[in-house]
């Protein structure tokens, strides 16, 4: 079965083709990052308009990449939510119109299920059950995953998501949008021993986390450095970035290990944009190796939003395919409300 996947929940238009026999055979992406950069964040109306411009050419590029025609597609999967209402409507209406014209069914996909299952697109795939650390721009959750659609949230952030904390901290350090990846690059050249920031909820008995206090701590530290030295030079900024990254990585890794111990599970997968963070990967590799757990990541380019994870999640849910036509989007949508596949 050949599934076309369409992602348009935020600021990336992703279109991909997943074949249940051959795997991922085409994957096209357009990021709106440059367009939103001058506003310092995503402008929803601009995002919607850009999705409209991109989705058709990306679909054509996918068909060309895979060497297939529209008629070869068996079903069209699209992100129904959560995300920006207008942006979701673009993907949903394009998917439904195309499927209606072709006489093919549609599959409404939950964006976070796409992220969660993306490690199954890597060469080394985990078997179920596994623990999942979902660390994206809008979510930070630790979940027990027993099968497709069988998700139990064990712990989550009480305030900012990890990616959000990276982006907001980058902004207050004067880094351009989107700051997360840039902050992490600067952190690599920072001295981990120069500054120490708090590790929020590190020792709490549960698996919940909290990251909003970290940016305040960074702000206080920046003011202190500025007061002592007159300004924050390049090296001091790198050292502050490093201190922030050290804190966030230690909390995430420690909660993952605690969750593995509590559940008795042997495998953990990491999904979402922050899963691209090198220090997080290195620390998780180390902590799991020492305790003989296995850790799995999606291919780097599938950590952030993409069409491949939507095509794949759609392929896992073919039995929920419905005739194209009337549709809704779900800007807010609980992952735990999904039925098992
Ligand atoms: N190397 C990195 N280190 C830290 N953070 C990163 C890195 N690369 C990307 N990010 C962060 O990942 C986030 C984007 O990831 P993703 O696309 O999965 O999130 P999203 O789609 O915006 O959120 P959600 O899926 O929750 O709606 C941003 O917050 C970005 O700063
Ligand atoms: Mg996402």
XYZ file of C-alpha atoms and ligand atoms in Angstrom:
373
model
C 0.000 0.000 0.000
C 1.267 3.431 -0.932
C 0.425 6.277 1.469
C 0.930 9.971 0.727
C 1.528 11.947 3.944
C 0.883 15.664 4.314
C 2.099 17.732 7.286
C 1.126 21.396 7.739
C 0.542 21.859 11.469
C 2.989 24.712 12.049
C 5.809 26.208 9.998
C 6.952 23.265 7.886
C 5.178 21.912 4.846
C 6.082 18.234 4.575
C 4.958 15.754 1.925
C 6.187 12.162 1.708
C 5.368 8.746 0.290
C 5.552 5.621 2.439
C 5.178 2.209 0.853
C 4.292 -0.610 3.260
C 6.548 -2.946 1.225
C 9.449 -0.677 0.309
C 9.460 1.871 3.154
C 9.932 5.601 2.719
C 10.308 6.272 -1.023
C 10.008 10.086 -1.139
C 10.303 12.855 1.412
C 10.006 16.570 0.580
C 10.058 19.462 3.011
C 9.829 23.217 2.964
C 10.675 25.089 6.156
C 9.221 28.575 6.657
C 11.905 29.404 9.213
C 13.481 32.201 7.141
C 10.089 33.794 6.490
C 9.147 33.935 10.188
C 12.634 34.941 11.355
C 12.104 38.662 10.890
C 9.081 38.517 13.227
C 10.935 36.533 15.898
C 8.366 33.718 15.840
C 5.712 31.953 13.759
C 3.026 34.266 12.305
C 0.008 31.947 11.869
C -1.579 33.781 8.913
C 1.704 33.833 6.974
C 2.205 30.157 7.793
C -1.203 29.217 6.312
C -0.615 31.211 3.137
C 2.799 29.663 2.617
C 1.459 26.119 3.099
C -1.006 26.859 0.267
C 1.876 27.891 -2.000
C 4.076 24.897 -1.159
C 1.887 21.838 -0.778
C 1.177 21.162 -4.463
C 4.773 21.606 -5.775
C 6.048 19.448 -2.907
C 3.535 16.730 -3.828
C 4.702 16.866 -7.467
C 8.321 16.673 -6.300
C 7.480 13.603 -4.191
C 5.852 11.813 -7.109
C 8.882 12.613 -9.292
C 11.307 11.486 -6.569
C 9.537 8.128 -6.199
C 8.780 7.731 -9.916
C 5.081 7.092 -9.277
C 1.870 8.803 -10.389
C -1.083 10.103 -8.364
C -3.118 7.053 -9.434
C -0.605 4.747 -7.701
C -1.455 6.228 -4.278
C -3.729 4.043 -2.127
C -4.535 6.502 0.684
C -3.732 10.047 1.764
C -2.753 10.745 5.386
C -2.775 14.285 6.748
C -2.115 15.969 10.077
C -5.515 16.696 11.638
C -4.032 18.223 14.798
C -2.800 19.472 17.156
C -1.378 22.653 15.666
C -2.361 26.022 14.193
C -5.980 25.936 12.996
C -5.416 27.751 9.700
C -2.239 25.850 8.880
C -3.931 22.498 9.600
C -6.858 23.457 7.355
C -4.532 23.835 4.371
C -3.166 20.290 4.635
C -6.559 18.824 5.549
C -8.414 20.470 2.653
C -5.674 19.669 0.130
C -5.540 16.028 1.257
C -9.325 15.667 1.153
C -9.722 17.389 -2.215
C -6.945 15.329 -3.790
C -8.257 12.080 -2.322
C -11.821 12.919 -3.385
C -10.668 13.583 -6.941
C -8.720 10.317 -7.010
C -11.472 8.291 -5.327
C -9.063 7.290 -2.534
C -9.589 7.286 1.253
C -8.013 9.667 3.783
C -6.456 9.003 7.190
C -6.474 11.761 9.831
C -3.201 11.598 11.757
C -2.304 12.964 15.201
C 0.874 15.043 14.806
C 2.413 13.745 18.037
C 1.762 10.150 17.050
C 3.780 10.978 13.938
C 6.690 12.206 16.082
C 6.337 9.266 18.452
C 6.498 6.639 15.705
C 9.275 8.382 13.722
C 12.057 6.258 15.333
C 10.434 3.300 13.542
C 11.635 4.906 10.288
C 15.279 4.466 11.317
C 17.352 1.513 10.138
C 17.515 0.205 13.706
C 13.873 -0.063 14.795
C 12.722 -0.687 18.354
C 10.201 -3.437 19.109
C 7.125 -2.659 21.222
C 6.768 -2.008 24.100
C 9.056 0.957 24.630
C 9.325 4.111 26.624
C 9.227 7.346 24.624
C 10.707 10.721 25.403
C 8.858 13.233 23.251
C 10.746 16.511 23.308
C 9.472 19.014 20.762
C 8.723 22.721 20.502
C 5.309 22.335 22.117
C 5.529 19.114 24.143
C 7.728 17.318 26.651
C 6.319 13.988 27.715
C 7.519 10.604 28.882
C 5.210 7.868 27.635
C 4.800 4.131 27.830
C 4.126 2.920 24.285
C 2.722 -0.612 24.125
C 1.678 -0.523 20.470
C 0.381 1.897 17.850
C -2.313 3.935 19.599
C -1.518 2.516 23.054
C 0.038 5.486 24.776
C 0.172 6.179 28.488
C 1.599 9.496 29.625
C 3.805 8.869 32.663
C 5.177 12.365 33.121
C 5.257 15.712 31.378
C 6.351 19.281 31.729
C 4.191 21.368 34.000
C 4.988 24.538 32.028
C 7.390 25.178 29.114
C 8.294 22.376 26.706
C 12.011 21.628 26.376
C 12.158 23.094 22.837
C 10.234 26.146 24.008
C 12.756 26.599 26.841
C 15.614 26.411 24.309
C 13.913 28.966 22.036
C 12.911 31.411 24.797
C 16.329 31.243 26.453
C 18.018 31.816 23.092
C 15.816 34.870 22.570
C 16.720 36.411 25.895
C 20.398 35.813 25.111
C 19.885 37.868 21.945
C 20.163 34.943 19.505
C 18.111 35.103 16.291
C 14.977 32.962 15.788
C 14.761 30.013 15.877
C 17.234 29.981 18.703
C 17.181 26.375 19.934
C 19.605 24.799 17.431
C 21.883 27.874 17.523
C 21.965 27.904 21.332
C 22.994 24.256 21.278
C 25.791 24.952 18.757
C 27.158 27.746 20.986
C 26.860 25.478 24.029
C 29.250 23.008 22.387
C 31.989 25.647 22.665
C 31.028 26.621 26.218
C 32.799 25.674 29.437
C 30.541 23.299 31.420
C 32.254 24.115 34.714
C 32.072 27.939 34.685
C 28.402 28.445 35.666
C 25.878 26.231 37.389
C 22.118 26.565 36.892
C 19.361 24.830 38.907
C 18.000 21.416 37.850
C 14.244 21.919 38.298
C 12.340 18.944 39.775
C 15.389 16.687 39.396
C 14.656 14.941 42.674
C 10.851 15.023 42.601
C 9.377 11.565 43.141
C 7.309 11.663 39.933
C 8.257 11.916 36.250
C 7.004 15.468 35.745
C 9.336 18.290 34.730
C 9.394 22.067 34.756
C 11.528 24.246 32.516
C 10.062 27.749 32.726
C 12.168 28.684 35.783
C 15.363 27.990 33.838
C 14.982 31.018 31.605
C 14.578 33.243 34.667
C 17.730 31.664 36.090
C 19.536 32.405 32.804
C 18.295 35.995 32.936
C 19.590 36.438 36.493
C 22.924 34.853 35.582
C 23.271 37.118 32.517
C 22.608 40.199 34.666
C 25.175 39.043 37.189
C 27.835 38.474 34.499
C 27.024 41.860 32.967
C 27.296 43.601 36.339
C 30.660 41.948 37.031
C 32.253 42.374 33.600
C 30.393 45.334 32.080
C 29.063 43.185 29.221
C 28.567 39.578 28.142
C 31.382 38.649 25.764
C 31.202 35.825 23.223
C 32.810 33.262 25.518
C 30.558 34.155 28.470
C 27.516 33.738 26.227
C 28.751 30.310 25.138
C 29.362 29.370 28.777
C 25.828 30.447 29.752
C 24.412 28.428 26.826
C 26.400 25.437 28.062
C 25.160 25.816 31.641
C 21.555 25.938 30.366
C 22.023 22.886 28.160
C 23.751 20.934 30.952
C 20.782 21.588 33.256
C 18.073 20.642 30.776
C 19.910 17.522 29.564
C 20.558 16.291 33.104
C 16.879 16.609 34.036
C 15.669 14.875 30.851
C 18.148 11.995 31.135
C 17.519 11.494 34.839
C 13.720 11.353 34.312
C 14.161 8.862 31.466
C 16.289 6.546 33.588
C 13.798 6.841 36.454
C 10.960 5.943 34.042
C 12.881 2.927 32.711
C 13.440 1.697 36.252
C 9.821 2.289 37.297
C 8.256 0.583 34.289
C 10.778 -2.226 33.917
C 10.972 -1.429 30.202
C 14.236 -2.108 28.379
C 14.035 0.315 25.450
C 13.585 4.041 25.074
C 12.989 6.086 21.939
C 13.519 9.807 21.598
C 11.343 11.894 19.283
C 10.770 15.576 18.486
C 13.067 18.466 17.579
C 15.122 18.493 20.792
C 15.952 14.871 19.991
C 18.412 16.339 17.476
C 20.427 17.824 20.339
C 23.908 16.263 20.335
C 24.524 16.606 24.052
C 21.168 15.015 24.900
C 21.957 12.105 22.576
C 25.454 11.650 24.015
C 24.205 11.772 27.622
C 21.346 9.345 26.921
C 23.675 6.993 25.034
C 26.021 6.980 28.000
C 23.367 6.611 30.729
C 21.541 3.797 28.908
C 24.724 1.920 27.939
C 25.897 1.873 31.542
C 22.589 0.359 32.680
C 22.188 -1.921 29.659
C 19.080 -0.289 28.231
C 18.685 0.329 24.495
C 18.068 3.801 23.058
C 16.655 4.594 19.596
C 16.442 7.870 17.670
C 14.740 8.879 14.451
C 17.060 9.811 11.574
C 18.267 13.381 12.339
C 16.222 15.048 9.611
C 13.035 13.379 10.883
C 13.354 14.847 14.402
C 11.574 18.081 13.505
C 8.283 18.290 11.589
C 8.126 16.335 8.335
C 5.721 14.516 6.023
C 7.461 11.137 6.389
C 6.230 10.590 9.946
C 2.662 11.436 8.866
C 2.785 9.051 5.895
C 4.188 6.351 8.192
C 1.638 6.901 10.991
C -1.070 6.846 8.306
C 0.249 3.527 7.010
C 0.020 2.116 10.560
C -3.633 3.222 10.704
C -4.924 2.102 7.321
C -7.888 0.442 9.013
C -9.110 3.885 10.076
C -9.112 5.223 6.508
C -12.384 6.971 5.643
C -13.879 8.307 2.415
C -12.624 11.800 1.551
C -15.073 14.655 1.922
C -16.296 16.540 4.975
C -13.457 17.040 7.454
C -12.499 18.915 10.579
C -9.170 19.866 12.103
C -8.299 19.548 15.786
C -5.966 22.333 16.918
C -6.146 20.781 20.409
C -6.199 17.021 20.626
C -5.159 14.653 23.442
C -2.847 11.873 22.270
C -4.259 9.506 24.891
C -7.708 9.725 23.236
C -6.535 7.797 20.143
C -7.864 4.283 19.563
C -5.383 1.407 19.258
C -4.418 0.588 15.667
N 19.826 20.711 18.249
C 18.804 21.163 18.969
N 18.935 21.385 20.293
C 17.909 21.824 21.033
N 16.705 22.098 20.542
C 16.501 21.896 19.233
C 17.528 21.422 18.377
N 17.020 21.308 17.119
C 15.739 21.697 17.207
N 15.414 22.054 18.466
C 14.124 22.537 18.972
O 13.094 21.682 18.548
C 11.879 22.432 18.413
C 11.232 22.099 17.099
O 10.909 20.748 17.109
P 9.562 20.186 16.503
O 9.489 20.589 15.065
O 9.529 18.746 16.813
O 8.525 20.954 17.394
P 7.134 21.569 16.991
O 6.604 20.804 15.830
O 7.319 23.028 16.867
O 6.276 21.278 18.285
P 5.092 20.192 18.489
O 5.452 19.008 17.653
O 5.112 19.924 19.936
O 3.874 20.873 18.010
C 12.252 23.887 18.546
O 11.850 24.327 19.817
C 13.760 23.879 18.395
O 14.380 24.903 19.098
Mg 6.155 18.914 15.706
